[in-house]
Short mmCIF file of C-alpha atoms in Angstrom, two decimals:
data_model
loop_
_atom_site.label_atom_id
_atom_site.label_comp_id
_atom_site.label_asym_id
_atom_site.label_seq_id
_atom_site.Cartn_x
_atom_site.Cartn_y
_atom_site.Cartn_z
CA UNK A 1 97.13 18.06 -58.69
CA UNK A 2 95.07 15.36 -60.52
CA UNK A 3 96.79 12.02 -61.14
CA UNK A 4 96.77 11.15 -65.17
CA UNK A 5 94.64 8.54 -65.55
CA UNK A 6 96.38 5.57 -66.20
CA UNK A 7 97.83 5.34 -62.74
CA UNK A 8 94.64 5.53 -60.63
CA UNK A 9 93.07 2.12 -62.83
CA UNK A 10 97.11 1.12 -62.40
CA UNK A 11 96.29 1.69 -58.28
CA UNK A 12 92.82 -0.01 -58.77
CA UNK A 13 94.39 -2.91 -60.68
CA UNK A 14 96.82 -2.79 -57.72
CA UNK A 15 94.48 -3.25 -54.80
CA UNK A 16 92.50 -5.75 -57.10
CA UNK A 17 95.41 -7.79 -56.98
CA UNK A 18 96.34 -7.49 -53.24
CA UNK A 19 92.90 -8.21 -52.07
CA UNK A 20 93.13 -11.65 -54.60
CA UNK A 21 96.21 -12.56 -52.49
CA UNK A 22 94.38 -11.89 -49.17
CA UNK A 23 93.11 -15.54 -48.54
CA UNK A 24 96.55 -16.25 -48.42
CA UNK A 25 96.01 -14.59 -45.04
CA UNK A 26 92.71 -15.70 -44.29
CA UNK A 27 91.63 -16.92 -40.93
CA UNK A 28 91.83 -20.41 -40.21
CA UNK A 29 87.77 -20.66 -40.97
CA UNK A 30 87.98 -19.28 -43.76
CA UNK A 31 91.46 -21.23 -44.83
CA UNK A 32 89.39 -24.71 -44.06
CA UNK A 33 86.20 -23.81 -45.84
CA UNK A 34 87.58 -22.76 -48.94
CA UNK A 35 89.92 -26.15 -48.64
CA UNK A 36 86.83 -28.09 -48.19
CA UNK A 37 84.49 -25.95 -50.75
CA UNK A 38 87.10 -26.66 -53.38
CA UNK A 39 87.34 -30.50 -52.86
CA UNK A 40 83.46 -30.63 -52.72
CA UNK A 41 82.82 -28.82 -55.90
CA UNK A 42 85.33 -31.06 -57.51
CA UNK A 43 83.37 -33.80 -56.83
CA UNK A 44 80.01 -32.33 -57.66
CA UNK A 45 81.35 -31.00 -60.83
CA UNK A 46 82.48 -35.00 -61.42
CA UNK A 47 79.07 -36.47 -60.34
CA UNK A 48 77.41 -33.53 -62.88
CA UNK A 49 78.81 -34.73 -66.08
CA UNK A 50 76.55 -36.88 -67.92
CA UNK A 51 78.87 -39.72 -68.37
CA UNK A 52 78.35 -40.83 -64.73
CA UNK A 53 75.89 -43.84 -65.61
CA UNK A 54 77.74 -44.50 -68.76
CA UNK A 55 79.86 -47.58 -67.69
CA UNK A 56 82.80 -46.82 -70.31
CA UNK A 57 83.22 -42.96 -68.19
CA UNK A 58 82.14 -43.92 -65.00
CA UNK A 59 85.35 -45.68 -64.27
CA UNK A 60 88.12 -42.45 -64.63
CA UNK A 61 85.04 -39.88 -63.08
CA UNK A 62 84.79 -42.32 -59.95
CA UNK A 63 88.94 -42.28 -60.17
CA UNK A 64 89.33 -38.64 -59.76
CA UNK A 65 86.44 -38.82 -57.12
CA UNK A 66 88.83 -41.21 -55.50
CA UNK A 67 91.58 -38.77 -55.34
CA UNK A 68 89.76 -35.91 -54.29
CA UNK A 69 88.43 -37.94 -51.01
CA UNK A 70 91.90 -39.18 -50.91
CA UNK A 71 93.27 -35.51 -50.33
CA UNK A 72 90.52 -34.06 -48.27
CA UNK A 73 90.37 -36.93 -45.90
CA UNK A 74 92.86 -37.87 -43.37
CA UNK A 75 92.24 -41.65 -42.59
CA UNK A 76 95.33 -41.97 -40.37
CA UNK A 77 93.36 -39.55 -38.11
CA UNK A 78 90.20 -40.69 -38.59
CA UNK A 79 91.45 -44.23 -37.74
CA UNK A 80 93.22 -43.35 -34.66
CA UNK A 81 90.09 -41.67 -33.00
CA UNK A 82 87.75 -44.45 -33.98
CA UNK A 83 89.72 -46.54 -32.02
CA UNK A 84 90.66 -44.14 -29.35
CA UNK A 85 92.63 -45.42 -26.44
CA UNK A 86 93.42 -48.84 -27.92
CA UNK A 87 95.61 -47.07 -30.91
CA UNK A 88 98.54 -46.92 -28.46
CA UNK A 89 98.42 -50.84 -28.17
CA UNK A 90 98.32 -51.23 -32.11
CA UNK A 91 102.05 -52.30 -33.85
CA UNK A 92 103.01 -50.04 -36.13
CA UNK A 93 101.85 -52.87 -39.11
CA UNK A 94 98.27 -53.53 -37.27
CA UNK A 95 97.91 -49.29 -37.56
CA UNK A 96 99.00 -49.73 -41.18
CA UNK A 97 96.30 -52.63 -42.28
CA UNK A 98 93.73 -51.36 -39.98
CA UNK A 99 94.09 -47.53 -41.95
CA UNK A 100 94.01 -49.65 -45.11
CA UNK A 101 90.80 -51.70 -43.94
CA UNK A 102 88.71 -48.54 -42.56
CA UNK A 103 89.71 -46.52 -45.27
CA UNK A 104 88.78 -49.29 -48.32
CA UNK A 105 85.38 -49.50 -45.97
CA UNK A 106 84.43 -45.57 -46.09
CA UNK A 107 85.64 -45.59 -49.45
CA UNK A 108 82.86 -47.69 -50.56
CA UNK A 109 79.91 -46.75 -47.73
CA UNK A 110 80.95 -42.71 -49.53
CA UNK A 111 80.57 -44.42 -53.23
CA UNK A 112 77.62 -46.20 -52.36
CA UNK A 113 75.95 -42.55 -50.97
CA UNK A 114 77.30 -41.20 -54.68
CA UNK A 115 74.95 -43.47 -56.27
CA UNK A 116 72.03 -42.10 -55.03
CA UNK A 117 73.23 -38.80 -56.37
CA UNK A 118 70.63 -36.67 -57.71
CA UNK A 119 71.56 -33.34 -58.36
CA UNK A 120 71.58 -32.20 -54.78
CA UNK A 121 73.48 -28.92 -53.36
CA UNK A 122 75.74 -27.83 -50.88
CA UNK A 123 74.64 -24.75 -48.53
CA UNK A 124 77.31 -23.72 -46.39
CA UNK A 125 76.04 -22.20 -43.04
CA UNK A 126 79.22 -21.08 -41.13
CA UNK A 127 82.15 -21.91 -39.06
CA UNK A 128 82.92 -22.50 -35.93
CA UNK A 129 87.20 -22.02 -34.69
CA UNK A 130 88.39 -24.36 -32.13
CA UNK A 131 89.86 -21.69 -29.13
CA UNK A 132 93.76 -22.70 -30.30
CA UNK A 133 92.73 -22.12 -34.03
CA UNK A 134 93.92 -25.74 -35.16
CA UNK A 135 90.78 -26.77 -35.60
CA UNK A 136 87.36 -25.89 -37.70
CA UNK A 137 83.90 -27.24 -38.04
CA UNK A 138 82.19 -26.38 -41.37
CA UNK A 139 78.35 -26.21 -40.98
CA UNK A 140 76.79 -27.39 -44.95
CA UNK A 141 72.76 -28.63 -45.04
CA UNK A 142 72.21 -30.77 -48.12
CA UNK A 143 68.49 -30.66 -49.12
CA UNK A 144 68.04 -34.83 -49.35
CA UNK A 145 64.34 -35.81 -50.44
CA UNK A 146 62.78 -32.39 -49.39
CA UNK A 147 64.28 -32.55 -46.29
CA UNK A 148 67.53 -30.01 -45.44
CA UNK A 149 69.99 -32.91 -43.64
CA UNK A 150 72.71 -30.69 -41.39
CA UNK A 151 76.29 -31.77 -42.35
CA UNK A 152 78.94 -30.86 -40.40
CA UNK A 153 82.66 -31.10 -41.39
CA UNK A 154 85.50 -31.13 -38.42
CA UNK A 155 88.65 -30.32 -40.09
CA UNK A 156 92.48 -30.00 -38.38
CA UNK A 157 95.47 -28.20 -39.66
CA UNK A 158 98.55 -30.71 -40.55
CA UNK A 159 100.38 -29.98 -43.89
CA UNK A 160 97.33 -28.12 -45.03
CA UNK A 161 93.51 -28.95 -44.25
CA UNK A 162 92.47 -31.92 -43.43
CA UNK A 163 88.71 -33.67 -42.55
CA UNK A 164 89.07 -36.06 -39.37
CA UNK A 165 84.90 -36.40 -38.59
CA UNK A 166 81.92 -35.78 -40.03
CA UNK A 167 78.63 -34.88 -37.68
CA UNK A 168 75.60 -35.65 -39.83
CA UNK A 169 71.93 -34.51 -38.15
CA UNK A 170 74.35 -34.84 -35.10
CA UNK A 171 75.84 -37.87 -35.11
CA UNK A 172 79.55 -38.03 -35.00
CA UNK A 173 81.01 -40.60 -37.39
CA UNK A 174 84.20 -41.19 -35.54
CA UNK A 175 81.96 -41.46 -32.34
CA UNK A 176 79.39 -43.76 -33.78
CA UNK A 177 82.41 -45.83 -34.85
CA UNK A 178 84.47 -45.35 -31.86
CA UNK A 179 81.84 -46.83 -29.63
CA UNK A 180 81.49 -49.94 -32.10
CA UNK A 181 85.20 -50.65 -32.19
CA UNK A 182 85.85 -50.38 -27.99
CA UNK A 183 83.06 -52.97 -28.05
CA UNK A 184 84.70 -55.37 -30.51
CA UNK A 185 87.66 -54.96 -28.70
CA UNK A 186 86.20 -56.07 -25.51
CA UNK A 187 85.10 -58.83 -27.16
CA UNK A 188 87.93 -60.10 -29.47
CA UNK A 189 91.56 -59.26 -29.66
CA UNK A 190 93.06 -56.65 -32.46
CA UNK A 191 93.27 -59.03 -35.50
CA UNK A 192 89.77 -59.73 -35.05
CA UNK A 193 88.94 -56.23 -35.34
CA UNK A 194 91.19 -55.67 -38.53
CA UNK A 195 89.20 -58.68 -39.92
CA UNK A 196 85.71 -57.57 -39.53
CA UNK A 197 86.50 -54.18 -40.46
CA UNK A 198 87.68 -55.79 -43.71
CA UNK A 199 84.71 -58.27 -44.09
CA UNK A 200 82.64 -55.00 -43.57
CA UNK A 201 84.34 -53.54 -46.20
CA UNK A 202 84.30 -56.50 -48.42
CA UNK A 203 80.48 -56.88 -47.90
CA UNK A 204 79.74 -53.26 -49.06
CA UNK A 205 81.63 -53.83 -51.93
CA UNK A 206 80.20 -56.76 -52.90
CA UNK A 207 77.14 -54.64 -52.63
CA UNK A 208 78.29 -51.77 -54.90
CA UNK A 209 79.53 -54.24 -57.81
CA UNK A 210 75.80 -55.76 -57.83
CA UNK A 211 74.43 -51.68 -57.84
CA UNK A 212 77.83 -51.28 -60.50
CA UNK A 213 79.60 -48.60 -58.50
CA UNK A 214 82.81 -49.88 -58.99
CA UNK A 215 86.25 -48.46 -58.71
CA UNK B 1 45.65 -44.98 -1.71
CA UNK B 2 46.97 -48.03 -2.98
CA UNK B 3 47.51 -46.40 -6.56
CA UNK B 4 48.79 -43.03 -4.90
CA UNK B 5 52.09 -45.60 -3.14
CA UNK B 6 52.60 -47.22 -6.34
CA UNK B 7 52.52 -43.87 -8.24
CA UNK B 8 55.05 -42.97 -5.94
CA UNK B 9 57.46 -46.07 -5.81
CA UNK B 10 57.21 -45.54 -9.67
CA UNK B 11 58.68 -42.50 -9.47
CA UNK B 12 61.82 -43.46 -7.23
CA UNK B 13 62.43 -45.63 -9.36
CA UNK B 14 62.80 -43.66 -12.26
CA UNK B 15 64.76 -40.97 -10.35
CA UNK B 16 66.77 -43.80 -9.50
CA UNK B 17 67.60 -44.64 -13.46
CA UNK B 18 67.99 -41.55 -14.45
CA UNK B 19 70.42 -40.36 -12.07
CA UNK B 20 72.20 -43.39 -13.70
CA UNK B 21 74.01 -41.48 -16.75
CA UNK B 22 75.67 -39.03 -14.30
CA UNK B 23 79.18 -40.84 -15.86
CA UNK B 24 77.55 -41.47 -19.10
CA UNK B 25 78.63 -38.00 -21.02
CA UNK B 26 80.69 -38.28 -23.81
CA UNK B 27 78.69 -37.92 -27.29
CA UNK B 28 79.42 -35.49 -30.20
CA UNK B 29 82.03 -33.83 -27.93
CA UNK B 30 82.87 -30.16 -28.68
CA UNK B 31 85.59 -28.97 -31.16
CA UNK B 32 87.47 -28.20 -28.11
CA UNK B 33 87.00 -31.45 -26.48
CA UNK B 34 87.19 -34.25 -28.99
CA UNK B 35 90.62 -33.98 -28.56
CA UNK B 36 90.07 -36.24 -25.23
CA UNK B 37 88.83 -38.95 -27.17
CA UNK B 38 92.35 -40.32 -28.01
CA UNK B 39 92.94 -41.24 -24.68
CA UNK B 40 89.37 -41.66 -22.87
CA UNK B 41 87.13 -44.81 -22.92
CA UNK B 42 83.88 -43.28 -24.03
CA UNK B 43 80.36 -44.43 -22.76
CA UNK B 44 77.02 -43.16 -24.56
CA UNK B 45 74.77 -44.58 -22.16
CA UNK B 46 73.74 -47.23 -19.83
CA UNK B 47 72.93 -50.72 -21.35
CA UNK B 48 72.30 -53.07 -18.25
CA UNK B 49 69.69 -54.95 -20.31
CA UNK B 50 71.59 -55.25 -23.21
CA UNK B 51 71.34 -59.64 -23.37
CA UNK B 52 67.14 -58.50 -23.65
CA UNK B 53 67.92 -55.35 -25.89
CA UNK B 54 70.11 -57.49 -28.44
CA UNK B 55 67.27 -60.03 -29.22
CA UNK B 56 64.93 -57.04 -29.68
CA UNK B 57 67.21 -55.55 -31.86
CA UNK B 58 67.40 -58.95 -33.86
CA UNK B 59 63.25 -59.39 -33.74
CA UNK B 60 63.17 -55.67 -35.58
CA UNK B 61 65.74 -56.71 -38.03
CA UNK B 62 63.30 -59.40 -38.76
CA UNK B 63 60.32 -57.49 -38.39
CA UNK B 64 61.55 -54.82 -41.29
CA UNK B 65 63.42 -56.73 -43.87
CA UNK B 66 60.47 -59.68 -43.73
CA UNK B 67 57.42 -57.77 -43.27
CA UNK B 68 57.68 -53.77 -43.24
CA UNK B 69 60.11 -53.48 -46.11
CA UNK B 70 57.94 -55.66 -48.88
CA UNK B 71 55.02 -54.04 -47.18
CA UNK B 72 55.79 -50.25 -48.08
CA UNK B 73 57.58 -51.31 -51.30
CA UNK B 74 53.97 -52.78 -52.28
CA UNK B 75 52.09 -49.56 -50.61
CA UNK B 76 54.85 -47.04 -52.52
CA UNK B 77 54.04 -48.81 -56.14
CA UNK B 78 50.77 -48.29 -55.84
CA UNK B 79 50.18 -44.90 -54.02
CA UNK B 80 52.14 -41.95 -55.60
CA UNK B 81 54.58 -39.70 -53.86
CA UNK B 82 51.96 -37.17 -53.33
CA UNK B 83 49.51 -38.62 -51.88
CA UNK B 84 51.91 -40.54 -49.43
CA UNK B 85 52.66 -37.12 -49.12
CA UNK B 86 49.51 -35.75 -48.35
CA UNK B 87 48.91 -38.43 -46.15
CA UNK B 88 51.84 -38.21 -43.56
CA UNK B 89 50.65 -34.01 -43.54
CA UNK B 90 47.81 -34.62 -42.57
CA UNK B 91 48.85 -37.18 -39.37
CA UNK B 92 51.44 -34.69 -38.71
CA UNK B 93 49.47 -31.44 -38.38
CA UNK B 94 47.05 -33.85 -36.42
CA UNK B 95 50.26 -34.05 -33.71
CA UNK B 96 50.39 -30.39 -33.52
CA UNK B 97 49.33 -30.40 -29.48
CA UNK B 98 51.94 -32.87 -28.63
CA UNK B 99 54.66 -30.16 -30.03
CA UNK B 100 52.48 -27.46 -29.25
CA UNK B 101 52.96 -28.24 -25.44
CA UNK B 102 56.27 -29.47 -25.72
CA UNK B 103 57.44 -25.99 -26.81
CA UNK B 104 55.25 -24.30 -23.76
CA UNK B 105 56.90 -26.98 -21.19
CA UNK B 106 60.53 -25.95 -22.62
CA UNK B 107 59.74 -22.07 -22.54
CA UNK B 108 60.20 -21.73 -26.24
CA UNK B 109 57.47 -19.33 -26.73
CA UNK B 110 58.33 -18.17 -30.17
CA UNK B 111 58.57 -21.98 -31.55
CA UNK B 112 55.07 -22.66 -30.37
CA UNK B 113 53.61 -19.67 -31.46
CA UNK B 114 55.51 -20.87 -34.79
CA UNK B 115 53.67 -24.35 -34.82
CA UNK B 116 50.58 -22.42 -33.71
CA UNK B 117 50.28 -20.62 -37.26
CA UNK B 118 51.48 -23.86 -39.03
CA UNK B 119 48.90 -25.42 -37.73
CA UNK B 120 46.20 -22.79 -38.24
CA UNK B 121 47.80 -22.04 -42.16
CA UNK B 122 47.24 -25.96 -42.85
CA UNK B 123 44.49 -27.03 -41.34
CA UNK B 124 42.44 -23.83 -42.86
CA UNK B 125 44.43 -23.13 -46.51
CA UNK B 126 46.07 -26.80 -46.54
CA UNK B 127 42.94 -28.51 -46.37
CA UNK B 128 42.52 -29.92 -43.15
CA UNK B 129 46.74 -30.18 -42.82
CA UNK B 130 46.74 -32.24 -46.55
CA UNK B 131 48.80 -29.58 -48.16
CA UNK B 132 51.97 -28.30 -45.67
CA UNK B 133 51.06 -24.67 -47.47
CA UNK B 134 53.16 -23.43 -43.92
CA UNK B 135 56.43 -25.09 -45.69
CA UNK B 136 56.84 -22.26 -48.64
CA UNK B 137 55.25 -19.53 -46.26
CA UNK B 138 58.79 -17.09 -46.34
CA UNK B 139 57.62 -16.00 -42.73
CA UNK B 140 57.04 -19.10 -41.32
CA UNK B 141 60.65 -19.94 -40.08
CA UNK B 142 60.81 -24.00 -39.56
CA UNK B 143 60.99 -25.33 -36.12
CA UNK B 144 62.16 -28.58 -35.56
CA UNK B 145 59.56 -31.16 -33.50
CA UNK B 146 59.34 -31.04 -30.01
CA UNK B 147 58.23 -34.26 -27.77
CA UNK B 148 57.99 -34.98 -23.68
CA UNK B 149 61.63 -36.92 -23.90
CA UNK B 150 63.50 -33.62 -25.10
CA UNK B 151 61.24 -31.90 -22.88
CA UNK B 152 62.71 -34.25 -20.12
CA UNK B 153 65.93 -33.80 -21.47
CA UNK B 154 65.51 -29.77 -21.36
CA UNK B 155 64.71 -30.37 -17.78
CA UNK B 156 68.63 -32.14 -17.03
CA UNK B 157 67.00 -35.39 -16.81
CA UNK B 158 69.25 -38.05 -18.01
CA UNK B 159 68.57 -40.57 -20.43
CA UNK B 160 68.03 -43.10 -17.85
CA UNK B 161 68.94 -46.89 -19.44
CA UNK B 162 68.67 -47.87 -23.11
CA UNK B 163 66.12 -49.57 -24.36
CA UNK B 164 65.35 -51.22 -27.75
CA UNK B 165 61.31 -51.62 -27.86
CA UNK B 166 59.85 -54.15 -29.90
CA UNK B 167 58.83 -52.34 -33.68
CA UNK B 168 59.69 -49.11 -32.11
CA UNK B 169 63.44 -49.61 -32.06
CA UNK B 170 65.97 -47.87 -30.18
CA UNK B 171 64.61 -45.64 -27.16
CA UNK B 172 65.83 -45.14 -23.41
CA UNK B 173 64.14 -45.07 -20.37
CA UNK B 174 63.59 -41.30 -20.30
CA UNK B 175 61.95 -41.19 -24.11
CA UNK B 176 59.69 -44.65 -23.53
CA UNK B 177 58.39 -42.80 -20.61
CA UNK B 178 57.68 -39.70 -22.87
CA UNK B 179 56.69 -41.68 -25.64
CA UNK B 180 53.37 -42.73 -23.03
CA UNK B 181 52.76 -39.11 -22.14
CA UNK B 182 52.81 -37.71 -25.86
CA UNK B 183 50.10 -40.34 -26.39
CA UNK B 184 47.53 -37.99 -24.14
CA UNK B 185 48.36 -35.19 -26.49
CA UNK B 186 47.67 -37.48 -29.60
CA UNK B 187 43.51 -36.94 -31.10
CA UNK B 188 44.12 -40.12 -32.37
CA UNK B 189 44.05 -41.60 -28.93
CA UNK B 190 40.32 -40.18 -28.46
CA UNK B 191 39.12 -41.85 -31.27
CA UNK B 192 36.43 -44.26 -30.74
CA UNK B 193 36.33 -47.38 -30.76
CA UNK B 194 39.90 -48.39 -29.91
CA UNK B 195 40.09 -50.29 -33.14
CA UNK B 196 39.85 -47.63 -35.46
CA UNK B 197 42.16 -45.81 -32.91
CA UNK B 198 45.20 -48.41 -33.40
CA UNK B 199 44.64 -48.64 -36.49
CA UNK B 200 45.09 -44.85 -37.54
CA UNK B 201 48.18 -45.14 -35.11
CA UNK B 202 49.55 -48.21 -37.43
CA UNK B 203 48.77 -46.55 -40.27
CA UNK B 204 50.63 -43.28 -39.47
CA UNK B 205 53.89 -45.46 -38.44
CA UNK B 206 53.75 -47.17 -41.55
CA UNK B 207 53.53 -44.30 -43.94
CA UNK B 208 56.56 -42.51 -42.05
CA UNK B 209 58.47 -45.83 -42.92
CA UNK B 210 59.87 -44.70 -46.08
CA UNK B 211 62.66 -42.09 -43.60
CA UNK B 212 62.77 -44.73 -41.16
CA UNK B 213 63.59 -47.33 -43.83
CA UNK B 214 66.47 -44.67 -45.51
CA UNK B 215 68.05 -44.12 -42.09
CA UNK B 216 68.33 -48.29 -40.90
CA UNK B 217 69.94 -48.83 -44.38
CA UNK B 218 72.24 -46.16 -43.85
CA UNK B 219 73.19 -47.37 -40.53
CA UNK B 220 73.59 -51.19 -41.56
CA UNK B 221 75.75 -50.37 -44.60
CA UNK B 222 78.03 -48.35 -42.39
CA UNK B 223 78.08 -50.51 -39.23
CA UNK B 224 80.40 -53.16 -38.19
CA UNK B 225 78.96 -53.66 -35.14
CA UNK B 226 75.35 -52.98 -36.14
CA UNK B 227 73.86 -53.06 -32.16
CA UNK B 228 76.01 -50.31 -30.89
CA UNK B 229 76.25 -48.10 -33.72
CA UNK B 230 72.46 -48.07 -33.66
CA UNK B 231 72.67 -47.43 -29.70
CA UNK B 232 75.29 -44.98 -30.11
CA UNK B 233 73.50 -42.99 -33.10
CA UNK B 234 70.11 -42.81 -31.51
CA UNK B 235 71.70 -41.07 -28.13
CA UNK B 236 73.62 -38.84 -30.40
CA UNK B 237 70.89 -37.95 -32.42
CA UNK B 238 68.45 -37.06 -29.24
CA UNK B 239 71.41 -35.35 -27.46
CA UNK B 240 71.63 -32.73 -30.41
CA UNK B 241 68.32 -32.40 -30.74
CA UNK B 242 67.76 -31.46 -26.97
CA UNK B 243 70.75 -29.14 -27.13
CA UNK B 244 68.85 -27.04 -29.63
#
């Protein structure tokens, strides 16, 4: 018996829309790269439009930039494995400025990398699945000056995807940064730390506003 | 005699440092590991000399924003990309037996025979290594470069203690030493008279500033505690390196 037409494309249609659904099953790589692809063609598809070095459009494009890092990155995370052990021994309103500090400081160091902007792509070259599946490291190369530059994205699973590190040509950023901050806090108490984080941050946006990234 | 005892107290001495970084482990830890890091003091590497390695640090500071910087901005106005191109080709195709051996020494056959053919292809098509012609060649996979301090590493030596050489920058114990031994590999250490020999040398370094330049800005507009994070990202960067 042959089925009338209409319901094999109806079946068709059918498994078309099942296998759309599917990432909604995905595996946890494949759950964190797409969460990652998505934010990162947001902002490329911000720093394509030609308004970018127009100053009266450069202000709302760098805004929605702002969000998207703002959703991808976790800076609660990010601050309390830069500063490792010592987190423990922050009050809850040191945790709070020093998030607010580090944050405002990769903020700008990210805006300042935006500026040099020119035109470059994203090739994503796998993923590697921590053993309890809460974790993923997406492998990109971005082709900077001729040269492909490995970029590495550790992500964790909270609410939904989140990016606590970055390993560029393999160096960690929350490492690099980790070993700064237990040396400043060998050295000076954790005020002083909050402090030159902010000067840091201060400084590099001083630096921006001369280049006119602003925000 | 004499030179055979020294040769030898020379080399218990370095066995000495680089057993040192037995305790040192910690960088770019493992998906599965970096978990630690919330509770674990981490150490990168040795610094005992770190009073002498902070003024060195500060004398390079000097040395690039006062002398190399306006330098190569001068040289890159007047030379165009291409030839500054051409130029660092043809001093890097002239290196091919220091990665050429460095390959053999770490039993990566295929990766040498790789810079083998580069080095044929550009010295023959690329006019004497002026044109990288290897670079577009679809069966010429790219390798990354191989020196005696990875080789070292490859071995399980450690990094031995850090060290921040004058112009040079960051290096440790383990790489300086390397550093001495890929200079009897480099034909521009045969070149008479010793002059013209240096100066090559100089002129090689200072054409590869424009990456060098890129990556100290990078650091410094990142760092709050410039010293470390350059310490830090240098033994990172080598560690990932030798693990390839």
């Amino acid at each position: 018996m042959r089925l009338p037409k209409w319901i094999s494309s109806f079946s068709l249609a059918g498994i078309l829309v099942v296998s759309l659904c599917l990432p909604a099953f995905a595996t946890p790589a494949q759950e964190a790269r797409a969460t990652l692809e998505a934010s990162i063609n947001q902002v490329l598809q911000e720093l394509n439009k030609p308004g970018l070095h127009q100053v009266e459009e450069q202000k709302a494009i760098l805004q929605r930039i702002e969000s998207v890092i703002r959703g991808i990155f976790d800076f609660e995370e990010l601050s309390a494995r830069t500063v490792g052990p010592g987190w423990k021994k922050f009050t809850p309103d040191q945790k709070a400025r020093f998030v607010d500090e580090f944050s405002d400081l990769l903020r700008e160091t990210y805006l300042e990398k935006l500026n040099g902007y020119n035109g470059e792509t994203v090739v994503y070259k796998g993923e590697q699945t921590s053993t309890a599946g809460d974790k993923v490291e997406v492998l990109t190369s971005v082709n900077i000056k001729g040269k492909d530059v490995p970029v590495s994205y550790r992500i964790i699973k909270k609410d939904g995807w989140v990016v606590y590190d970055m390993v560029i040509e393999g160096i960690s950023m929350v490492q690099n940064y980790r070993s700064q901050f237990q040396d400043l806090l060998l050295k000076g108490d954790v005020e002083a730390l909050i402090r030159q984080v902010g000067a840091k941050a201060q400084e590099t946006r001083a630096y921006n506003k001369k280049q006119q990234i602003t925000l | 005699m004499n030179t055979m005892k020294r040769f030898a107290v020379c080399l218990c001495l370095w066995g000495l440092f680089c057993s040192l970084p037995a305790w040192a482990v910690g960088s770019t830890p493992s998906l599965d590991d970096d978990d630690a890091m919330l509770d674990k003091v981490s150490v990168t590497v040795a610094d005992p000399l770190k009073p002498i390695n902070r003024v060195i640090h500060s004398f390079n500071d000097v040395v690039i924003d006062y002398v190399a910087r306006p330098l190569y901005t001068g040289y890159s106005y007047v030379t165009p990309r291409f030839v500054r191109t051409g130029i660092g080709n043809a001093f890097h195709n002239a290196l091919f037996p220091v990665r050429f051996v460095n390959n053999i020494l770490q039993g990566k056959g295929k990766a040498a025979g790789v810079e083998m053919s580069r080095f044929v292809l550009n010295t023959t098509a690329g006019l004497g290594g002026l044109i990288n012609v290897a670079e577009n060649h679809k069966t010429i996979v790219p390798v990354s470069d191989e020196d005696l301090g990875q080789t070292f590493g490859v071995w399980g030596m450690g990094e031995g203690v850090y060290l921040v050489l004058p112009f040079f920058g960051p290096s440790t114990l383990r790489d300086t030493i390397g550093k001495v031994g890929d200079n009897f590999l480099d034909p521009l250490t045969y070149i008479s008279p010793t002059g013209l020999s240096l100066g090559l040398k100089g002129g090689r370094t200072f054409n590869e500033l424009d990456g060098v330049l890129d990556q100290y800005d990078n650091i410094n507009r990142m760092a709050v505690e410039p010293y470390t994070a350059f310490r830090d990202a240098y033994v990172q960067h080598r560690r990932a390196l030798i693990a390839k």
